[in-house]
Structure formats: C-alpha cells, structure tokens
Amino acid sequence: MTTLPGPTLGIVGAGQLGRMLAEAAAPLGVDVIVSDPTENAPAAPVAREQLPGGFGDPDTVRRLAERVDVLTFEIELVDPETLRTVSEETDTPVHPHPDTLSLIEDKLIQKRRMESAGIAVAPFREVEDAADVHDAAEQLGYPLMLKARMGGYDGRGNVAIEGESDVEPALERIGGPAMVEGFVDYERELAIMGVKGDGEIDTFPVTETIHREEILRETVTPARTDEETIERAEAVARDVLGEMSGRGVYGIELFETTDGEILLNEIAPRPHNSGHWTIEGCVTSQFEQHVRAVLGWPLGSTERRCPTVTANILGDVDRRRATLSNVDRALEADGCHLHYYGKDEVYELRKMGHLTQTGGIDDDPSELLDATRAVRDELTFR
Amino acid sequence: MTTLPGPTLGIVGAGQLGRMLAEAAAPLGVDVIVSDPTENAPAAPVAREQLPGGFGDPDTVRRLAERVDVLTFEIELVDPETLRTVSEETDTPVHPHPDTLSLIEDKLIQKRRMESAGIAVAPFREVEDAADVHDAAEQLGYPLMLKARMGGYDGRGNVAIEGESDVEPALERIGGPAMVEGFVDYERELAIMGVKGDGEIDTFPVTETIHREEILRETVTPARTDEETIERAEAVARDVLGEMSGRGVYGIELFETTDGEILLNEIAPRPHNSGHWTIEGCVTSQFEQHVRAVLGWPLGSTERRCPTVTANILGDVDRRRATLSNVDRALEADGCHLHYYGKDEVYELRKMGHLTQTGGIDDDPSELLDATRAVRDELTFR
C-alpha cells in the first residue's frame, strides 16, 4: 500500500533521461538522487543531489544505494554485475533486473534471446573477422550493417558495409566484438514504450520514428500506418516484455517491412527518446510510468490525449559551449512545448533538447510534423 | 530574442507554488534558486539551491538577487520596499512590480483601487473599532465579513460577524488594521488566471472554485455557468490586469452573484491554487506561463485541453509528521494526477497536495467532480 511522503529514488546516470525522470518524480512527492561522472549533469539541478562518480564504479553505485529506497538507471553503460552486488549488499531493490541489463547490453545475446523466443528479428550473424563478414554477405547479401555488440547508441557503434571493400575499414572502426545484420527493406520504423509494473504489463500507443544518420530526428503519433500493423506491433511488444525481468519502462524499436512484417530492431531497458512524446501526449508520461513501475506503485493510464509530434534539437557546431538561437519561434508556436536539457557543451548531433507539438484531436499528423520541423529547423547554435 | 541556456530565476518563497514553478522551469532549461526560512521547503529538492532566510529579510533577498537574472515571489509576505531597494541596488529586474505587490497586499487599498477603476466589488468599509463596524452594519446589514487588511490567506485573517455580539471578539481576533465586507449572495465562485507578458495580456479559461471554511477545496473547469457570464468574467479579469504593473501571472477570484453580476473578490500577484488545473488541463500551465512572463519570454497558449477537476489534499491531523494513506486509489484512478508538495509537517487544513483529474472532451464536469472527490475523500493522514 503506497503512502506519502514517498520513497527516495536513486538513478545511475544524470543525463536528459535522468532529468526528465526527476521532473516526473517531483509531482509524485518522490525525491531523486542521481549519480554521474560529469559535473553539473542535466539532472543535477532538478534532483535532490548529484553524487559524482562513473556509471561502472562500484563505490559510487554503493554510495547511491545507501541513500535511496529503490535503484534504477538511465543508461546501459552501468555494469550489471555491480548493480547485482550492490543491490544484495545494501538490500536495495534495483529495477529493471540486472539480468535484463546483461541480456540487452550485448546486442548479439539480445538478438539470440529474442529469436529463440519466437520474435522476428532482422537476419544477423556473429562476426569475428573479415572472413566471417564475407560468409555473412554470401548468405544475406550486401549491404550489411556492422554493429558493435556493446556500448553503441545513437548510431555510434554502427557502420554500414556496402560491399567487400568496406569490410576491413568497418571492422577497424568498430574495433571489438561485433555482429552483422542483413539489410531490412522497411516501410517505416515504429517504436513502442512498454512497461512492467508489479504484476501489470502495459504498452503506450505505437509511435512512428524517423531517423537520419541513425539518429532519431522526429516521432509521429499516431503512427501513420494501418490498424492491423499497429496491432501486430503491439503483439510483438508484449512478447518482448514477456522476456524482460524486473519492473520498469522498456523502449522497443521495430521495423515495419515493405511486406508488412514487424521485425524487432532493438530494446532499451529504460525510458527512450521515442517515448518523449508521452509527456504531453499521454495521460501518464513514460517517465512518470517508469517511476511508478520501479517503485512498485500502480501504473497510470497509457492513453493518448491527442496527435503529438516530437522533433529533436541536435547540436550543429563543433564541441564547445554554445547558445541556441531563434528560441522565440518555438515558444510562440501554437501547442509547442520546449524541453531543453541544460547540457554545458554542444557538439555535432548531440541531443540538446526536443520540441513536442500537440495537436487538436482531429489534426493530421503529417501536417503537425511539417509544422514542428519548420520550427525546429530554425533553431541553431551560435 | 530568447536564447538557451536560459537565465536563472530567483523565487522568494519555496512553498508548493515555488515547487511547481521549479517543476515548470526545468523543461524550459531555466535554473531556479529559491529562498525560504523553512529548512527543506517544498521547492528545495527540485530547485538548484534553497537559500535560508525570511521573506522580508533584505539580506536574504539581496543574496538571492545577486545569484539570479530575474527575481519573482510566490508569497505576498515579501516586503515590497525590500524588493524595490534590492532590485535597484543589484540591477535585477523583479516581476510583478513591487508597486503591484504594495497595491495588493493591503486588501483595503486593493479594493479602493479596483472600485475607482470601475470594477465591481463587494461593498466594503474601513473599520478601526467597534463603532465603525456598527456603522457599517447599519448601511450594509449583517452578516459582515471582517478581514485583516494585511497578511491573510486561506481564510486566515477573515472572521464572519453574524450580529452585534460578534463584533468585539472578531476585532480582537483580527487584532490589527481591518475592513468589513457586506454579505455577497453569490450563485458560485469563479476564478481566472490572468497573465501579463512583454506587451501581451492573456487569460486562462474561467474555472469554478468551491470553498469550505474559506479554503479552496475543488475547482471545476469549464465552470458550470452560461457563456455570457463567462464572457463577463473574462472582461472583469482584463480590467483587473489593466491595473496591474509588471509581468507575471495573477490569480483573480470572482463572485457570480444570484443576480448574474460579476464582483471582484481578491487578487493574488502570483500563480494561485485556483489555477493548478492548468498543469494538465491547458496547453501551457500557469506555472510555465509565470516563468515565461517574468523572464519576458513569449507567452504560451492558454487553451484548455479537456474538462479538468482538481481537489485539494488537506491536512486532517494535529501538527506533526504524518503519512498519507490510501494513495493507491488515487494512483489507479483513470486520468488522475497526483501532486504531493513534500511538506514535512501536517496540520489541520494545511494544503499538502492536490489531485487533478482530466476527462474526455465530452465528459460532464459534475461527474468528473464526483469521481475526483470520491478518490480524494479516501485520502487520510495517519
């Protein structure tokens, strides 16, 4: 039985996801303490306190665990073994379960597990050297996508291989354990935020994700596809959630192929960029839902409130402190919500913030997308 | 022209209004520093820092001003003269203007000014002693409401006088400069959150407020009155805003009399309990709007998103630390949003939090009110 004042939540990582988790925890009366190696990380000003220290540093995680009632993380770079040990030693529950993190953090293990659970994924092969890539190319054909098994995000750790001459340079760039995936001829990309609570499972409405250079640029909800595809995507998301252990929100990225098939792309054991639209677009946001879930509280409604588009604000200058200009246009745009993450430094394609545009119930998502892009495209760092 | 990272906002006072201002400032990339005499005040965990010190203490206000780009306040107990002096000495803009605070903080001056601006108010008289009250009773009739000119809020500083025998005890209870108001035979109470930006003026939709023991219990939006009354209420709100100087959000409390007249009741130069519904119920909340306004940023849309009801969670035990129970029901209720202010101590009728229930576009506000009350009424401190 939930009572208030609420528990204190510890979050390993204090980037924008930690910041938006803290923003969502505050109305619930839940105090948040974060840990992060970067001084004055995005979540610091809205959390009770930021403990300094690396994601994989056992001392930092232990100090955090000792201060809080429940532990979670906003970044996969945290070490599952550290979480497991600290959780046991300090008797502090951690959600999602470190086993889930172990399963997800290695993309090859993730794929194998999902495939063996009967979930359709893009064809893939483990590769150790150029010979393995050539073998894979014979079976799957070019182009291939070479992926680092560990530590990649926002397109980092992914290198496209168009033909034989790309193989050696690609392997060198990855420089560690890798896998290849066959080319997926997809119609569009979709994503679903799933959630596991205390005996409850739920999914947020299907969203359409638009990437360029493997970085998410925009999301469109409702996804511009047919009802059957949406139902199939939801079924896949539920299958994926069945394989996850521990409570929390999971980001589930999908391909809708040109044949109308749904393939699982990747899973994130945490709130995800493709779910930012839920802050204004749903009754409960993915961040509030994650807080509720990891605390073992009842989940909130995942119902969509209105058509909603998000557009990421990405860095467009070399690494330095810089100022975002033309913000007035975003503040003035009808139904436009600004989210700025407060990062000290900008660099090319760094996620600095996002815009969410909510529309009227009957507004056309494509028009909303055009309007949001127009506003976002005027934002530039100086 | 607005740029990001944003300015730092200083707020004198760190109660629930400061907390919700900080919650609204975070997504905008605006850092908040607060000052408050109570250690670990509600806004502290979500603000960058809380400076200790009294609302009227010039040193505290000066230290705050030196740390921030713009100064505002969430409580009328701050001294206008202090704000004026510190603002000049530190060259830090303060909004709303201290003149407005001077005007509003003395209820008698407020009434006189509004009356002379042609705004209808309940009949009132300045009173210094029992003879003055008797004179007023002859003209206005009993019952009368005796009001402290300064420092009253949430019904504190108001004493009803039903007949002659109440006069002396009432004056003793107020114990300072006072006024009386004639009885207003009202059909319902209404409130409008108004906002003055940089050359812009706007109003949020009219809400219906329900008080008991002079403490706000619930709000219902849209207000359950006719369109003409709503238009007249909006016109009064605009007249009131015309008399305010300095940017910011203003809470404007109104009576709808049984004759269908709109009378101004009171003005608050800050976000107000009757505007909490805007967090989930409007495109822009009163808190985000206040942040935008005091920073001189463009205002956001005040459009209503859906029928919305709020219900206050009030203390129901003697002064002590206590735990709110039956929270699960609120977390589970469809469309119900919990706001808990994180105050350390509970006492009778203290505002500890509120629930906001959002409904479907066509939902009946009365049914929504019943549902929200049912959930709120089960909450109890132990």
GROMACS .gro file of C-alpha atoms in nm, chain A residues 163-361:
model
  199
  163GLY     CA    1   3.045  -0.400  -5.045
  164GLU     CA    2   3.364  -0.600  -4.997
  165SER     CA    3   3.595  -0.301  -4.986
  166ASP     CA    4   3.413  -0.162  -4.680
  167VAL     CA    5   3.467  -0.473  -4.468
  168GLU     CA    6   3.819  -0.414  -4.331
  169PRO     CA    7   3.774  -0.041  -4.254
  170ALA     CA    8   3.439  -0.113  -4.087
  171LEU     CA    9   3.588  -0.382  -3.862
  172GLU     CA   10   3.870  -0.147  -3.771
  173ARG     CA   11   3.626   0.130  -3.679
  174ILE     CA   12   3.425  -0.099  -3.452
  175GLY     CA   13   3.746  -0.247  -3.307
  176GLY     CA   14   3.580  -0.503  -3.079
  177PRO     CA   15   3.323  -0.783  -3.058
  178ALA     CA   16   3.073  -0.733  -3.338
  179MET     CA   17   2.782  -0.873  -3.535
  180VAL     CA   18   2.634  -0.801  -3.874
  181GLU     CA   19   2.273  -0.757  -3.969
  182GLY     CA   20   2.120  -0.807  -4.310
  183PHE     CA   21   1.959  -0.512  -4.483
  184VAL     CA   22   1.596  -0.462  -4.384
  185ASP     CA   23   1.377  -0.317  -4.656
  186TYR     CA   24   1.142  -0.129  -4.431
  187GLU     CA   25   0.842   0.088  -4.499
  188ARG     CA   26   0.881   0.280  -4.174
  189GLU     CA   27   1.024   0.248  -3.826
  190LEU     CA   28   0.794   0.217  -3.528
  191ALA     CA   29   0.852   0.219  -3.154
  192ILE     CA   30   0.652   0.118  -2.850
  193MET     CA   31   0.722   0.207  -2.493
  194GLY     CA   32   0.632  -0.097  -2.285
  195VAL     CA   33   0.606  -0.113  -1.908
  196LYS     CA   34   0.619  -0.387  -1.649
  197GLY     CA   35   0.476  -0.297  -1.311
  198ASP     CA   36   0.404  -0.504  -1.005
  199GLY     CA   37   0.211  -0.779  -1.183
  200GLU     CA   38   0.088  -0.542  -1.453
  201ILE     CA   39   0.205  -0.512  -1.813
  202ASP     CA   40   0.103  -0.230  -2.045
  203THR     CA   41   0.210  -0.059  -2.365
  204PHE     CA   42   0.193   0.302  -2.479
  205PRO     CA   43   0.044   0.373  -2.823
  206VAL     CA   44   0.262   0.288  -3.123
  207THR     CA   45   0.471   0.580  -3.244
  208GLU     CA   46   0.646   0.632  -3.577
  209THR     CA   47   1.014   0.716  -3.556
  210ILE     CA   48   1.213   0.898  -3.821
  211HIS     CA   49   1.591   0.854  -3.819
  212ARG     CA   50   1.866   1.014  -4.023
  213GLU     CA   51   2.230   0.910  -3.989
  214GLU     CA   52   2.089   0.655  -3.740
  215ILE     CA   53   1.987   0.931  -3.500
  216LEU     CA   54   1.627   0.983  -3.409
  217ARG     CA   55   1.502   1.311  -3.557
  218GLU     CA   56   1.125   1.307  -3.514
  219THR     CA   57   0.842   1.094  -3.380
  220VAL     CA   58   0.484   1.098  -3.507
  221THR     CA   59   0.192   0.966  -3.306
  222PRO     CA   60  -0.040   0.811  -3.404
  223ALA     CA   61   0.194   0.621  -3.638
  224ARG     CA   62   0.087   0.671  -3.999
  225THR     CA   63   0.017   0.305  -4.070
  226ASP     CA   64  -0.288   0.077  -4.071
  227GLU     CA   65  -0.469  -0.062  -3.768
  228GLU     CA   66  -0.360  -0.422  -3.836
  229THR     CA   67   0.007  -0.325  -3.838
  230ILE     CA   68  -0.042  -0.138  -3.513
  231GLU     CA   69  -0.199  -0.445  -3.355
  232ARG     CA   70   0.086  -0.665  -3.475
  233ALA     CA   71   0.342  -0.420  -3.339
  234GLU     CA   72   0.168  -0.424  -3.001
  235ALA     CA   73   0.168  -0.804  -3.000
  236VAL     CA   74   0.544  -0.808  -3.065
  237ALA     CA   75   0.599  -0.553  -2.787
  238ARG     CA   76   0.408  -0.774  -2.545
  239ASP     CA   77   0.617  -1.074  -2.648
  240VAL     CA   78   0.931  -0.872  -2.582
  241LEU     CA   79   0.807  -0.760  -2.240
  242GLY     CA   80   0.747  -1.127  -2.158
  243GLU     CA   81   1.123  -1.183  -2.189
  244MET     CA   82   1.219  -0.892  -1.962
  245SER     CA   83   1.261  -0.938  -1.589
  246GLY     CA   84   1.221  -0.661  -1.337
  247ARG     CA   85   0.991  -0.364  -1.336
  248GLY     CA   86   1.027  -0.053  -1.546
  249VAL     CA   87   0.972   0.105  -1.883
  250TYR     CA   88   1.129  -0.050  -2.193
  251GLY     CA   89   1.184   0.116  -2.528
  252ILE     CA   90   1.108  -0.128  -2.811
  253GLU     CA   91   1.219  -0.026  -3.160
  254LEU     CA   92   1.061  -0.202  -3.456
  255PHE     CA   93   1.074  -0.218  -3.834
  256GLU     CA   94   0.760  -0.235  -4.043
  257THR     CA   95   0.892  -0.408  -4.354
  258THR     CA   96   0.768  -0.343  -4.706
  259ASP     CA   97   0.599  -0.686  -4.679
  260GLY     CA   98   0.403  -0.561  -4.376
  261GLU     CA   99   0.602  -0.775  -4.135
  262ILE     CA  100   0.705  -0.644  -3.791
  263LEU     CA  101   1.071  -0.705  -3.700
  264LEU     CA  102   1.222  -0.626  -3.364
  265ASN     CA  103   1.515  -0.386  -3.401
  266GLU     CA  104   1.643  -0.301  -3.054
  267ILE     CA  105   1.536  -0.286  -2.689
  268ALA     CA  106   1.633  -0.027  -2.427
  269PRO     CA  107   1.573  -0.115  -2.059
  270ARG     CA  108   1.470   0.243  -1.971
  271PRO     CA  109   1.270   0.541  -2.096
  272HIS     CA  110   1.367   0.618  -2.453
  273ASN     CA  111   1.382   0.912  -2.693
  274SER     CA  112   1.097   0.759  -2.894
  275GLY     CA  113   0.874   0.798  -2.586
  276HIS     CA  114   0.933   1.166  -2.509
  277TRP     CA  115   0.606   1.247  -2.683
  278THR     CA  116   0.418   1.084  -2.392
  279ILE     CA  117   0.499   1.379  -2.160
  280GLU     CA  118   0.235   1.595  -2.323
  281GLY     CA  119   0.073   1.333  -2.546
  282CYS     CA  120  -0.043   1.073  -2.292
  283VAL     CA  121  -0.231   1.074  -1.963
  284THR     CA  122   0.082   0.935  -1.794
  285SER     CA  123   0.430   1.001  -1.935
  286GLN     CA  124   0.691   0.730  -1.986
  287PHE     CA  125   0.894   0.898  -1.712
  288GLU     CA  126   0.615   0.900  -1.453
  289GLN     CA  127   0.536   0.544  -1.556
  290HIS     CA  128   0.897   0.435  -1.502
  291VAL     CA  129   0.898   0.596  -1.157
  292ARG     CA  130   0.570   0.426  -1.067
  293ALA     CA  131   0.691   0.091  -1.204
  294VAL     CA  132   1.031   0.077  -1.033
  295LEU     CA  133   0.873   0.182  -0.702
  296GLY     CA  134   0.612  -0.092  -0.735
  297TRP     CA  135   0.330   0.164  -0.745
  298PRO     CA  136   0.016   0.113  -0.957
  299LEU     CA  137   0.076   0.207  -1.320
  300GLY     CA  138  -0.101   0.506  -1.476
  301SER     CA  139  -0.311   0.517  -1.789
  302THR     CA  140  -0.113   0.497  -2.114
  303GLU     CA  141  -0.396   0.652  -2.311
  304ARG     CA  142  -0.307   0.901  -2.585
  305ARG     CA  143  -0.452   1.251  -2.535
  306CYS     CA  144  -0.406   1.391  -2.887
  307PRO     CA  145  -0.192   1.372  -3.201
  308THR     CA  146   0.163   1.452  -3.095
  309VAL     CA  147   0.490   1.511  -3.279
  310THR     CA  148   0.838   1.549  -3.133
  311ALA     CA  149   1.149   1.685  -3.303
  312ASN     CA  150   1.495   1.657  -3.153
  313ILE     CA  151   1.713   1.963  -3.112
  314LEU     CA  152   2.060   1.839  -3.215
  315GLY     CA  153   2.396   2.009  -3.182
  316ASP     CA  154   2.515   2.169  -3.507
  317VAL     CA  155   2.857   2.302  -3.405
  318ASP     CA  156   3.194   2.157  -3.304
  319ARG     CA  157   3.243   2.069  -2.937
  320ARG     CA  158   3.217   2.386  -2.729
  321ARG     CA  159   2.982   2.592  -2.518
  322ALA     CA  160   2.727   2.750  -2.749
  323THR     CA  161   2.396   2.932  -2.741
  324LEU     CA  162   2.074   2.816  -2.905
  325SER     CA  163   1.914   3.097  -3.101
  326ASN     CA  164   1.570   3.154  -3.258
  327VAL     CA  165   1.405   3.009  -2.949
  328ASP     CA  166   1.122   3.265  -2.963
  329ARG     CA  167   0.968   3.098  -3.264
  330ALA     CA  168   0.944   2.769  -3.069
  331LEU     CA  169   0.799   2.944  -2.764
  332GLU     CA  170   0.539   3.118  -2.980
  333ALA     CA  171   0.433   2.820  -3.192
  334ASP     CA  172   0.083   2.702  -3.106
  335GLY     CA  173   0.089   2.387  -2.891
  336CYS     CA  174   0.470   2.371  -2.898
  337HIS     CA  175   0.645   2.256  -2.579
  338LEU     CA  176   1.014   2.320  -2.527
  339HIS     CA  177   1.239   2.072  -2.349
  340TYR     CA  178   1.597   2.188  -2.304
  341TYR     CA  179   1.833   1.950  -2.129
  342GLY     CA  180   2.080   2.202  -1.989
  343LYS     CA  181   2.398   2.037  -2.119
  344ASP     CA  182   2.703   2.257  -2.084
  345GLU     CA  183   2.869   2.160  -2.409
  346VAL     CA  184   2.731   2.126  -2.760
  347TYR     CA  185   2.874   1.905  -3.036
  348GLU     CA  186   2.758   1.785  -3.375
  349LEU     CA  187   2.438   1.577  -3.347
  350ARG     CA  188   2.440   1.582  -2.965
  351LYS     CA  189   2.086   1.564  -2.827
  352MET     CA  190   2.042   1.907  -2.664
  353GLY     CA  191   1.666   1.915  -2.626
  354HIS     CA  192   1.343   1.844  -2.806
  355LEU     CA  193   1.020   2.010  -2.910
  356THR     CA  194   0.682   1.847  -2.861
  357GLN     CA  195   0.388   1.975  -3.058
  358THR     CA  196   0.041   1.869  -2.951
  359GLY     CA  197  -0.245   1.900  -3.193
  360GLY     CA  198  -0.624   1.901  -3.184
  361ILE     CA  199  -0.796   1.561  -3.168
   0.00000   0.00000   0.00000
